Coordinates of N, CA and C in Angstrom, one line a residue:
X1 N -19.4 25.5 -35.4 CA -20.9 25.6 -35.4 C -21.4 25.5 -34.0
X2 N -22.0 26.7 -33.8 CA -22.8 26.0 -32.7 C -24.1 25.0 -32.0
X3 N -24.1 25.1 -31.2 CA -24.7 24.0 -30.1 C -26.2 24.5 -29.6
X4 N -27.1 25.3 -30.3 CA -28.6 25.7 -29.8 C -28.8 25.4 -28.5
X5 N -28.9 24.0 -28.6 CA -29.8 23.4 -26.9 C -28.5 23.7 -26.3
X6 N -27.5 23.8 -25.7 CA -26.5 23.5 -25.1 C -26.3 24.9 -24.3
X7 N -26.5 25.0 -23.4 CA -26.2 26.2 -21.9 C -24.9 27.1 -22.3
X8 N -24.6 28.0 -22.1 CA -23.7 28.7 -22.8 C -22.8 28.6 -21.5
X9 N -21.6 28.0 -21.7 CA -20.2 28.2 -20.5 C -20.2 29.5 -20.0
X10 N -19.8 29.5 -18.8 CA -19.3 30.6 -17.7 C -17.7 31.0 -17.2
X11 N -17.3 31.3 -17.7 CA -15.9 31.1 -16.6 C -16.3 31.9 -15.3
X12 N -15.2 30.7 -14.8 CA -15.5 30.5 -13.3 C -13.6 31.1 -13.1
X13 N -13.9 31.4 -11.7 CA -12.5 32.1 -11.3 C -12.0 30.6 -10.3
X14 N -11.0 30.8 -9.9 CA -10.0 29.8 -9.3 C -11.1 29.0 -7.9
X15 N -10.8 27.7 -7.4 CA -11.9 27.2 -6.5 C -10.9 27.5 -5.0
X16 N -11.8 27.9 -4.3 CA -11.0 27.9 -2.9 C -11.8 26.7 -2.1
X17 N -10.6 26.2 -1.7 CA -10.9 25.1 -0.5 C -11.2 24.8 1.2
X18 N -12.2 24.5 1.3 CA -12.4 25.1 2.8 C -12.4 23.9 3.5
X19 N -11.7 24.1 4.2 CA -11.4 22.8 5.7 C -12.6 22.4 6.5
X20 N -13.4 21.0 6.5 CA -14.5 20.7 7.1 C -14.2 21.3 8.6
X21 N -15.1 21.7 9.4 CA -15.4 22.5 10.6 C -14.6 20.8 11.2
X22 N -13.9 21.4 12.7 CA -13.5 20.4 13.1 C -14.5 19.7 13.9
X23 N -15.7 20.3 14.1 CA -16.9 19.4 14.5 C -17.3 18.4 13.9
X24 N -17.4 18.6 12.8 CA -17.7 17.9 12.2 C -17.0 16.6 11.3
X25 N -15.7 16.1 12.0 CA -14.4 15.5 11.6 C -14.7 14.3 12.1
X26 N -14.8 13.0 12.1 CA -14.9 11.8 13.1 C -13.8 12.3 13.9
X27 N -13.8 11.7 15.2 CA -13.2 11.5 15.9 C -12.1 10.4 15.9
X28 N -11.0 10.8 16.0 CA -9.7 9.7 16.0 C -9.7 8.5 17.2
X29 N -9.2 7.4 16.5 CA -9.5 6.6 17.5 C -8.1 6.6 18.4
X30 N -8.0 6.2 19.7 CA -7.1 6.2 20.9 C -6.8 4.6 20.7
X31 N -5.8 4.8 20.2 CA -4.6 3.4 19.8 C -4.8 2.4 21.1
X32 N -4.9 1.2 20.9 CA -4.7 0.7 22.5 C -4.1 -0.9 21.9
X33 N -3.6 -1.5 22.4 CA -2.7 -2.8 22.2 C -3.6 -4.0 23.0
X34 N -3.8 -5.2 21.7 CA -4.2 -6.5 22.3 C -3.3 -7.4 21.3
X35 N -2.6 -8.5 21.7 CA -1.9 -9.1 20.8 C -2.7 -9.7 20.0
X36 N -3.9 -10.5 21.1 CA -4.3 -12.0 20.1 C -5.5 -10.9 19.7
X37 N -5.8 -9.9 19.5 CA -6.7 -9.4 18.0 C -5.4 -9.0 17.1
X38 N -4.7 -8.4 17.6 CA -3.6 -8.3 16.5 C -3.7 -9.6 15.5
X39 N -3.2 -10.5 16.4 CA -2.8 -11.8 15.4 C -4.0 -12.2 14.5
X40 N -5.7 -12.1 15.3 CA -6.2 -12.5 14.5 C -6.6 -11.3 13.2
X41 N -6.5 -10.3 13.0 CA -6.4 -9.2 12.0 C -5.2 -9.3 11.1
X42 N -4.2 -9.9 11.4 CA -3.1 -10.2 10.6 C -3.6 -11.4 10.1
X43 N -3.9 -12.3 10.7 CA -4.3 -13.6 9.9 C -5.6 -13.3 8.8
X44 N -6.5 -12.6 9.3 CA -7.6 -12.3 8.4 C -7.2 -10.9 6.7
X45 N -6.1 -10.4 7.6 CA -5.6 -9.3 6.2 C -4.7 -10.3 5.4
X46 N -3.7 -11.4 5.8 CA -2.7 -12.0 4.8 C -3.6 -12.9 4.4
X47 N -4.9 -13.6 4.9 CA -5.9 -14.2 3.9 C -6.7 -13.5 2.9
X48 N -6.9 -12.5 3.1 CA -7.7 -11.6 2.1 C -6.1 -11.2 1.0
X49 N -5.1 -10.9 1.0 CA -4.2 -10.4 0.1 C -4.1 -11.7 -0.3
X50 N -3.4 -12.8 -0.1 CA -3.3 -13.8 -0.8 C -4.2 -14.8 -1.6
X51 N -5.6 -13.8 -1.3 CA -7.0 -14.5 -2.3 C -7.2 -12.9 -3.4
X52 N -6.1 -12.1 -3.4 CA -6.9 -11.5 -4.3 C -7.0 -12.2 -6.1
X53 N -5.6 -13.0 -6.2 CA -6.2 -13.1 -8.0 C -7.4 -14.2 -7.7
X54 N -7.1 -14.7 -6.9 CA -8.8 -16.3 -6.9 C -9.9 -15.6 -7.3
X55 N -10.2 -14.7 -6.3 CA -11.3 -14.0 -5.9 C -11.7 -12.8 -7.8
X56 N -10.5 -12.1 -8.0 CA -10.9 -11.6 -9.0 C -11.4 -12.6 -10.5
X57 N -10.5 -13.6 -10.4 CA -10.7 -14.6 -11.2 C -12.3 -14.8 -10.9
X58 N -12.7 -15.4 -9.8 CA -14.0 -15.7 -9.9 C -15.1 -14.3 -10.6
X59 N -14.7 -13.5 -9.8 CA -14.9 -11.8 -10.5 C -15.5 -11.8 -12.0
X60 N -14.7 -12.2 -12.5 CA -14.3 -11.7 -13.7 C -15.6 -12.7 -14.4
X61 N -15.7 -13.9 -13.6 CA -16.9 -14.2 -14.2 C -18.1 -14.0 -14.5
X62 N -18.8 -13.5 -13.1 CA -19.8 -12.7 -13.0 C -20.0 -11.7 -12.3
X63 N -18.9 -10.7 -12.8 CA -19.0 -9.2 -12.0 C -17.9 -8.3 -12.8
X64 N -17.2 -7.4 -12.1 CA -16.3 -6.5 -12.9 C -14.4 -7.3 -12.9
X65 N -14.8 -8.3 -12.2 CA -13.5 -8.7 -12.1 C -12.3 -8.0 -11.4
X66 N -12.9 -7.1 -9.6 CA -12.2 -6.6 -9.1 C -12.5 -6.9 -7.5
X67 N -13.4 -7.9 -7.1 CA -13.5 -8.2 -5.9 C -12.4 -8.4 -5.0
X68 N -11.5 -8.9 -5.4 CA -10.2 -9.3 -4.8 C -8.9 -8.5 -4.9
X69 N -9.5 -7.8 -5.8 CA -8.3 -6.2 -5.6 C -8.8 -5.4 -4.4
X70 N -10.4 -5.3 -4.8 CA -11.2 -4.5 -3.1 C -10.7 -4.7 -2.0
X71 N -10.9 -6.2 -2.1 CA -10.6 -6.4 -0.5 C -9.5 -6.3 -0.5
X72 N -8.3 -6.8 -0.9 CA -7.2 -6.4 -0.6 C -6.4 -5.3 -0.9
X73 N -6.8 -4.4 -1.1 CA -6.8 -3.2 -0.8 C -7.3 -2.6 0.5
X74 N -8.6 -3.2 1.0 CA -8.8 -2.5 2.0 C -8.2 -3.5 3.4
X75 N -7.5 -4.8 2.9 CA -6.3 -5.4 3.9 C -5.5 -4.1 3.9
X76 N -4.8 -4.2 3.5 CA -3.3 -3.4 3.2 C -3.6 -2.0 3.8
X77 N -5.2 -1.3 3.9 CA -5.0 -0.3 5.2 C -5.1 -0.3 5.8
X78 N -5.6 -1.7 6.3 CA -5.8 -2.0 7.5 C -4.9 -2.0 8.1
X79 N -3.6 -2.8 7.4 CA -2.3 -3.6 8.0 C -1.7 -1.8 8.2
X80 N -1.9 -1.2 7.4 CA -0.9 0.4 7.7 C -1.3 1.1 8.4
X81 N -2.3 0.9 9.2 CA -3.0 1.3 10.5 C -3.1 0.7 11.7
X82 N -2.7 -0.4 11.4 CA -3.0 -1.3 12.6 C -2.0 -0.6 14.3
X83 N -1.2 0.0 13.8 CA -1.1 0.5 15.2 C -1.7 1.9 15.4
X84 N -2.3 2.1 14.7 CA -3.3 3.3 15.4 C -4.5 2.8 15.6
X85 N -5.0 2.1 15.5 CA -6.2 1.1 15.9 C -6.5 0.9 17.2
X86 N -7.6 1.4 17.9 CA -8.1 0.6 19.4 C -8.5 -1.0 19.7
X87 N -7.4 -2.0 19.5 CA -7.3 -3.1 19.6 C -8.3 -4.2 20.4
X88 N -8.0 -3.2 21.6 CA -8.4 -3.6 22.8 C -10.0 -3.2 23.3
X89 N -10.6 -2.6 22.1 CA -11.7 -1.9 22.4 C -12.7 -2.9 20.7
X90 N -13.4 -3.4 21.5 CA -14.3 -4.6 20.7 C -15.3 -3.3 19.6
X91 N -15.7 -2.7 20.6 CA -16.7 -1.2 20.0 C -15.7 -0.9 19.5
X92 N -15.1 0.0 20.0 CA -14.5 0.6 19.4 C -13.7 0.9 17.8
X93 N -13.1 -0.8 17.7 CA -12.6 -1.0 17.0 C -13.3 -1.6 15.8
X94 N -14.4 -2.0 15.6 CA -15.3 -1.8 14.5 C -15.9 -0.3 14.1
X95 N -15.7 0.7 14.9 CA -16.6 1.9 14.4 C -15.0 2.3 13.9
X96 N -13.9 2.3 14.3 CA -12.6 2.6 13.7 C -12.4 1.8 12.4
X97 N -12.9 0.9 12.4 CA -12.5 0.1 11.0 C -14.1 0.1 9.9
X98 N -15.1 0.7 10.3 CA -15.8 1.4 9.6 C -15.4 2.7 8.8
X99 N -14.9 3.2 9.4 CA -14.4 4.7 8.9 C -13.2 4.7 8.0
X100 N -12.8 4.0 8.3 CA -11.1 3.1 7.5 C -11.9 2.9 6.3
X101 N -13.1 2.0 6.1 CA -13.2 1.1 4.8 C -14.5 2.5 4.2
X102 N -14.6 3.1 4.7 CA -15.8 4.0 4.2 C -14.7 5.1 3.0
X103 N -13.1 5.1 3.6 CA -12.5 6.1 2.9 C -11.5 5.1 2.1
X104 N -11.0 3.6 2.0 CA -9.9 3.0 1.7 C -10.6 2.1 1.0
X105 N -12.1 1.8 1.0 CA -12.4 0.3 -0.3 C -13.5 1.0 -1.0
X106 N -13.6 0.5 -1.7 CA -14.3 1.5 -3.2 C -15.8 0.7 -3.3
X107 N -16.3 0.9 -4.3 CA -17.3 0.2 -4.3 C -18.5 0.1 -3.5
X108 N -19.8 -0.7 -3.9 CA -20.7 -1.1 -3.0 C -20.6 -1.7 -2.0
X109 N -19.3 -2.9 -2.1 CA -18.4 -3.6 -1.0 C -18.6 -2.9 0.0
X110 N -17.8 -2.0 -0.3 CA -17.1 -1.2 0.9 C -18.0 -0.1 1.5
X111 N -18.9 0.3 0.9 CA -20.2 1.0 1.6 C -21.1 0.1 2.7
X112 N -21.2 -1.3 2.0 CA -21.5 -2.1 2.5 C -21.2 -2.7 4.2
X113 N -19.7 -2.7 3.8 CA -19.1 -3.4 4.9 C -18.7 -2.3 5.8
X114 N -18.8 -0.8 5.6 CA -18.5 0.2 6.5 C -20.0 0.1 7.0
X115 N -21.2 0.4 6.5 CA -21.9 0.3 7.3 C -22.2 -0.7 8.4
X116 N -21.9 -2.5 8.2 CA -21.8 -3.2 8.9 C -20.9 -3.1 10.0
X117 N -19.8 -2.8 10.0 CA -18.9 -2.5 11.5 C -19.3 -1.3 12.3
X118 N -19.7 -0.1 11.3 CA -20.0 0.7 12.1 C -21.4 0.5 13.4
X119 N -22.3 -0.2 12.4 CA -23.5 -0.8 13.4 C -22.8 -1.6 14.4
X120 N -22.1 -3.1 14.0 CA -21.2 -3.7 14.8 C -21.2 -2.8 16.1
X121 N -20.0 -1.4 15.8 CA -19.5 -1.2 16.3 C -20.3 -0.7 17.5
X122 N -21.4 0.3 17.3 CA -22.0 0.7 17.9 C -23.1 -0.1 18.8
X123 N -23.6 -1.2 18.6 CA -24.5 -2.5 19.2 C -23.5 -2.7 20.2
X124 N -22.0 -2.7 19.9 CA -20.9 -3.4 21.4 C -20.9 -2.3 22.2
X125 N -20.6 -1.0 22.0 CA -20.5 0.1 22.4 C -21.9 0.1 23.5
X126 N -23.0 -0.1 23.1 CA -24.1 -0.2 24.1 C -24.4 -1.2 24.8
X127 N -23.4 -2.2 24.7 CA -23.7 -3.6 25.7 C -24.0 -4.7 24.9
X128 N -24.2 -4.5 23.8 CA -24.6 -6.5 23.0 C -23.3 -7.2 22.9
X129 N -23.7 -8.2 22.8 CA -22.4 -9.3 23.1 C -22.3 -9.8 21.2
X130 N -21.0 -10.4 21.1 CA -20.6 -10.1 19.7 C -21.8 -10.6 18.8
X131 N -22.4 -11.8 19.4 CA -23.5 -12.2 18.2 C -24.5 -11.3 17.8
X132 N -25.2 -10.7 18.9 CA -26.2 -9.6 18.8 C -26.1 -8.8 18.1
X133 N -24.7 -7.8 18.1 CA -24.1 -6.9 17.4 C -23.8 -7.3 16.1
X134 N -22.8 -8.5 15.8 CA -23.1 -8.9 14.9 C -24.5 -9.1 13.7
X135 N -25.2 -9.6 14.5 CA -26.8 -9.5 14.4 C -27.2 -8.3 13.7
X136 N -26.8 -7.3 14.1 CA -27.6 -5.7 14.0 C -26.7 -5.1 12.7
X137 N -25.3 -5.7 13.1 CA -24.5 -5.2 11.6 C -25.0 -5.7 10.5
X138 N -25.3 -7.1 10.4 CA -26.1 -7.4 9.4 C -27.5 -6.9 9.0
X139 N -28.4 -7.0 9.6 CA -29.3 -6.4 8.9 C -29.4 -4.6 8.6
X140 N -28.0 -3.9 9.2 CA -28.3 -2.8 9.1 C -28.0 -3.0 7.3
X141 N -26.8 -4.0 7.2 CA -26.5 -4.4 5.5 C -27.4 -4.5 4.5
X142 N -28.6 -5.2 5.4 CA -29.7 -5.6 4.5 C -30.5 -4.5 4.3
X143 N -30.5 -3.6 5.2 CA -31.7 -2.7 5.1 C -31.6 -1.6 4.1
X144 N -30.0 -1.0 4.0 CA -29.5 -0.3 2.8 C -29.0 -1.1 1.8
X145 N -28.7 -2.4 2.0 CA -28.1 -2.7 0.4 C -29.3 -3.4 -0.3
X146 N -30.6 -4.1 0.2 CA -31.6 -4.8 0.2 C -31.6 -6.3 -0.6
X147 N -30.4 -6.7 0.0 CA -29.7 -8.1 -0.5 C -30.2 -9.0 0.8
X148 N -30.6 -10.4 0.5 CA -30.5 -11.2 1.7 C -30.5 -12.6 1.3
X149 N -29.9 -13.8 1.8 CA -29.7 -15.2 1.3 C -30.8 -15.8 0.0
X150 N -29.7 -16.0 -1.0 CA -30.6 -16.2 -1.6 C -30.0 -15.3 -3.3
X151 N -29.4 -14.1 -2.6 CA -29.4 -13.3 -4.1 C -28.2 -13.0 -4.9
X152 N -27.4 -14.1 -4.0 CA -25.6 -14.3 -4.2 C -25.0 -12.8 -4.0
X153 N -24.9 -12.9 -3.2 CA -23.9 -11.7 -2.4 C -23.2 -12.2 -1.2
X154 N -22.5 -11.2 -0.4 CA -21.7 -11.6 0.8 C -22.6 -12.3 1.8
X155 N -23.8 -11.4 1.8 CA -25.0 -12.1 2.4 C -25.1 -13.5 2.7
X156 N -24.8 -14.2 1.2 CA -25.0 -15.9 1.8 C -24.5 -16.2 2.4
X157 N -23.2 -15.9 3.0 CA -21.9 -16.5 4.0 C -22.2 -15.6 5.3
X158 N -22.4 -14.4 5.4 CA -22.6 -13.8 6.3 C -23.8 -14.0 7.2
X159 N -25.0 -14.3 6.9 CA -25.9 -14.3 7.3 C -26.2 -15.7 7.9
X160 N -25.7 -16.9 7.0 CA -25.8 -18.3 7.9 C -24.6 -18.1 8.8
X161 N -23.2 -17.4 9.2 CA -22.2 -17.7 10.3 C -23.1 -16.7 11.2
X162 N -23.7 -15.6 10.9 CA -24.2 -14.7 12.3 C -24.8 -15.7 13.1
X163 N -25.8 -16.3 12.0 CA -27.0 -17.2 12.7 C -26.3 -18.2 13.6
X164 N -25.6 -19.0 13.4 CA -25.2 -19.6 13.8 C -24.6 -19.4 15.0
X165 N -24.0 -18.3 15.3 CA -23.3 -17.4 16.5 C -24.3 -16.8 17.5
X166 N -25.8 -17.1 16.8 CA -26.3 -15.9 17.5 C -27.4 -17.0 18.3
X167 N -27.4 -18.5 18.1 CA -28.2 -20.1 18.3 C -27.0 -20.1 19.5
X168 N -26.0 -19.5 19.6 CA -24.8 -20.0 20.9 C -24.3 -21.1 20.1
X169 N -23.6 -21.2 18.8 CA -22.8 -21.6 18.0 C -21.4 -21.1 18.2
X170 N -20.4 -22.2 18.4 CA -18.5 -21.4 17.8 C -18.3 -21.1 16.9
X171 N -17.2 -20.6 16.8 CA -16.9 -19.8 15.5 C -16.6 -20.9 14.4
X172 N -15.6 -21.7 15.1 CA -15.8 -22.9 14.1 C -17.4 -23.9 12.9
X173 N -17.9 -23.5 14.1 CA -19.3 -23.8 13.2 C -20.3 -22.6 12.6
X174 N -19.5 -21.6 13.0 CA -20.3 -20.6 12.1 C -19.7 -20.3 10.8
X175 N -18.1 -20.4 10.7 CA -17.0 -20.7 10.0 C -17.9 -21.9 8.6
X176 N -17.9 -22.8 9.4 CA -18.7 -23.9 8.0 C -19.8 -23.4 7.7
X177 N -20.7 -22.6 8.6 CA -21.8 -22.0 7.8 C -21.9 -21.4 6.7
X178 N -20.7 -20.2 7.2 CA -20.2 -19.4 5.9 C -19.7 -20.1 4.6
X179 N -18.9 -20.8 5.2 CA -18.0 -21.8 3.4 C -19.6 -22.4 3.1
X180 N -20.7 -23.2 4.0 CA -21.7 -23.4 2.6 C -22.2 -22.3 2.7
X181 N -22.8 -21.7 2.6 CA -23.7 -20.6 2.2 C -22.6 -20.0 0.7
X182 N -21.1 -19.5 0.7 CA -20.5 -19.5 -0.4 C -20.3 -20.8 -1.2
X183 N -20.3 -21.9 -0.7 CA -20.9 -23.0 -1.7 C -22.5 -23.2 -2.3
X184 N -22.6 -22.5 -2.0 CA -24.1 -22.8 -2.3 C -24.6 -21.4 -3.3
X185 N -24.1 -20.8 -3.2 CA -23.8 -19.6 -4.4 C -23.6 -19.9 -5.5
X186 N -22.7 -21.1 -5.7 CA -22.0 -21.6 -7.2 C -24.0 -22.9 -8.0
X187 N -24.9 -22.7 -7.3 CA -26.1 -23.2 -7.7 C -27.2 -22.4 -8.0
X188 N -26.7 -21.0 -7.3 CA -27.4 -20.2 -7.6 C -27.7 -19.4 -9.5
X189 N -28.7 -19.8 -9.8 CA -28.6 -18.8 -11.4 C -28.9 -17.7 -11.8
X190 N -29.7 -17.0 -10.7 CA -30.2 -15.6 -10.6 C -29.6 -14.7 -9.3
X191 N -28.9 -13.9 -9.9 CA -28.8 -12.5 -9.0 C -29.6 -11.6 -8.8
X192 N -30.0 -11.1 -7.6 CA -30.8 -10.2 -7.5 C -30.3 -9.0 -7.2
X193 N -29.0 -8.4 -6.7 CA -27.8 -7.8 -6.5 C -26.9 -7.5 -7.3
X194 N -26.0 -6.2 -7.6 CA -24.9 -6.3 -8.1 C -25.0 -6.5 -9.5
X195 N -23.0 -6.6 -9.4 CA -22.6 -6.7 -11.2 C -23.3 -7.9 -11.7
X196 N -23.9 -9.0 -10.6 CA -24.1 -10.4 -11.2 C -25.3 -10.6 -11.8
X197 N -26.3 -9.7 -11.2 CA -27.5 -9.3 -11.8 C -28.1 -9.1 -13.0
X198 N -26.2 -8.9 -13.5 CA -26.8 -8.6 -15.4 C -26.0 -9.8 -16.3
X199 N -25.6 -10.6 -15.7 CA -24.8 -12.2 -16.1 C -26.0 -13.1 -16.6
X200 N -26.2 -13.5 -17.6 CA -26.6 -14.4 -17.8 C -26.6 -16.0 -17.1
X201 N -28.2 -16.6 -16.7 CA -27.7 -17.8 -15.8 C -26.8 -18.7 -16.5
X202 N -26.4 -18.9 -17.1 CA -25.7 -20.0 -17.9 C -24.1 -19.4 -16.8
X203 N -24.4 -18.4 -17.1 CA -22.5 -17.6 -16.3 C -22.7 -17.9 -15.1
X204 N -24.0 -17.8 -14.2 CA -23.4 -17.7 -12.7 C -23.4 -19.7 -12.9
X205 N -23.9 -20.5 -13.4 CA -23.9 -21.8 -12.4 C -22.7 -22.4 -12.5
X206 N -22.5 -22.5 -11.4 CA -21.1 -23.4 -10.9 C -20.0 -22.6 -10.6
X207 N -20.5 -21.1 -10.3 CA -19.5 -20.3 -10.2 C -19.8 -19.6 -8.7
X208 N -18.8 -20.0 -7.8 CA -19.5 -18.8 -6.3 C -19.5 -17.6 -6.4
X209 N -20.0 -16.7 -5.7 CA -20.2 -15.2 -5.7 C -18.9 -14.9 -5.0
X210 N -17.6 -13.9 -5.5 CA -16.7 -13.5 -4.9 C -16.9 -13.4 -3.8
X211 N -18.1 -12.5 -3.5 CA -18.2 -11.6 -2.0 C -18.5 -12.8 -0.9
X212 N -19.0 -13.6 -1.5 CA -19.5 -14.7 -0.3 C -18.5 -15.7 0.1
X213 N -17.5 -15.7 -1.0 CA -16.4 -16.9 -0.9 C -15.2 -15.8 -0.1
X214 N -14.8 -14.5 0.0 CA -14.4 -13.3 0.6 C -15.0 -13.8 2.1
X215 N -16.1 -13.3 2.6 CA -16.6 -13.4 3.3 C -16.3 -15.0 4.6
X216 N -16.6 -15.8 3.9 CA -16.5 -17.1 4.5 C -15.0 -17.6 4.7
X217 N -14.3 -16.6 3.9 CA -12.4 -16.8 4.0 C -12.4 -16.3 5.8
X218 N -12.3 -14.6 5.6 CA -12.3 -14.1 6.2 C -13.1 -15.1 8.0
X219 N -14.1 -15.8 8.1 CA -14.5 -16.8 9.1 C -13.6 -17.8 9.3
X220 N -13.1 -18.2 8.7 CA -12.2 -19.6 8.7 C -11.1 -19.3 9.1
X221 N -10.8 -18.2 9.1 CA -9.1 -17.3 9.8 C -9.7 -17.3 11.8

């Protein structure tokens, strides 16, 4: 029987594939060696892989229950890249690990967090010093994802360690920022963001937001 409203099919002949212009290709980054970023990108990828079931567990509460496969997933390209990486290059090496997570982590996450290094990356590239830059990666987050403390996202964690970094705070105390701001998530009962948005409050209290408890891991390394 047929289908009235329904557009009547076409065949189509075979699809040919065209190679993007090489103009148009990012540009590869020039590998360069620093140990102690090494070490600390190893320490930050084997803490993200060994929080993936916590993190999805928490997930599963109020979201799709894949936060922690994300991120560790987009460890694990990191770690299979890491010697093609410009180490040694502060800029550099966030617009390289922008481009990484824009094609290796899925999700809003990862749209998210490519936009933030890539800003990162570019603020060092013109002279700001890491807080500043930091500074600018975040709100470039806020400006496309339109999340900010407050709506349980990565945000809570991220936003109190920049501040803190950017007052002439250590990492160590921006580090505690982040763990409360993801403690302080598990009080929160309204999402304004995300999978969490559609949880009922009874589900979020007493439960942290993956991305923020992710986030504030990632500081403590």
């Amino acid at each position: 029987m047929g289908v009235p409203a329904w557009p009547v099919g076409v065949a189509v002949g075979a699809i040919e594939r065209v190679p993007l212009h090489a103009a148009l290709l990012p540009a590869a980054p020039v590998p360069s060696a620093s140990a102690r970023v090494r070490a600390v990108l190893e320490g930050v990828i084997g803490r993200l892989i060994a929080l993936e079931e916590p993190l999805n567990a928490l997930d599963a509460r109020v979201g799709d229950g894949d936060t922690g496969s994300t991120m560790a997933a987009a460890a694990r390209s990191v770690r299979e890249r890491l010697d093609q990486l410009p180490l040694n290059s502060a800029g550099a090496l966030c617009l390289a690990l922008g481009e990484l997570l824009s094609r290796s982590m899925g999700g809003t996450s990862g749209v998210l967090l490519s936009i933030f290094f890539t800003a990162t990356g570019s603020a060092l590239l013109a002279g700001a010093d890491w807080a500043a830059a930091l500074e600018q990666g975040a709100a470039r987050m806020q400006l496309y994802g339109g999340a900010t403390v407050g709506d349980r996202t990565m945000l809570d964690s991220l936003l109190p360690a920049v501040g803190v970094l950017r007052a002439g705070g250590d990492l160590g105390a921006a580090a505690q920022a982040a763990r409360q701001g993801a403690e302080a998530t598990a009080q929160l009962t309204q999402a304004r963001a995300g999978r969490s948005s559609y949880v009922p409050a009874a589900s979020l209290q007493g439960v942290q937001d993956p991305g923020a408890a992710a986030i504030a891991a990632v500081f403590a390394e």
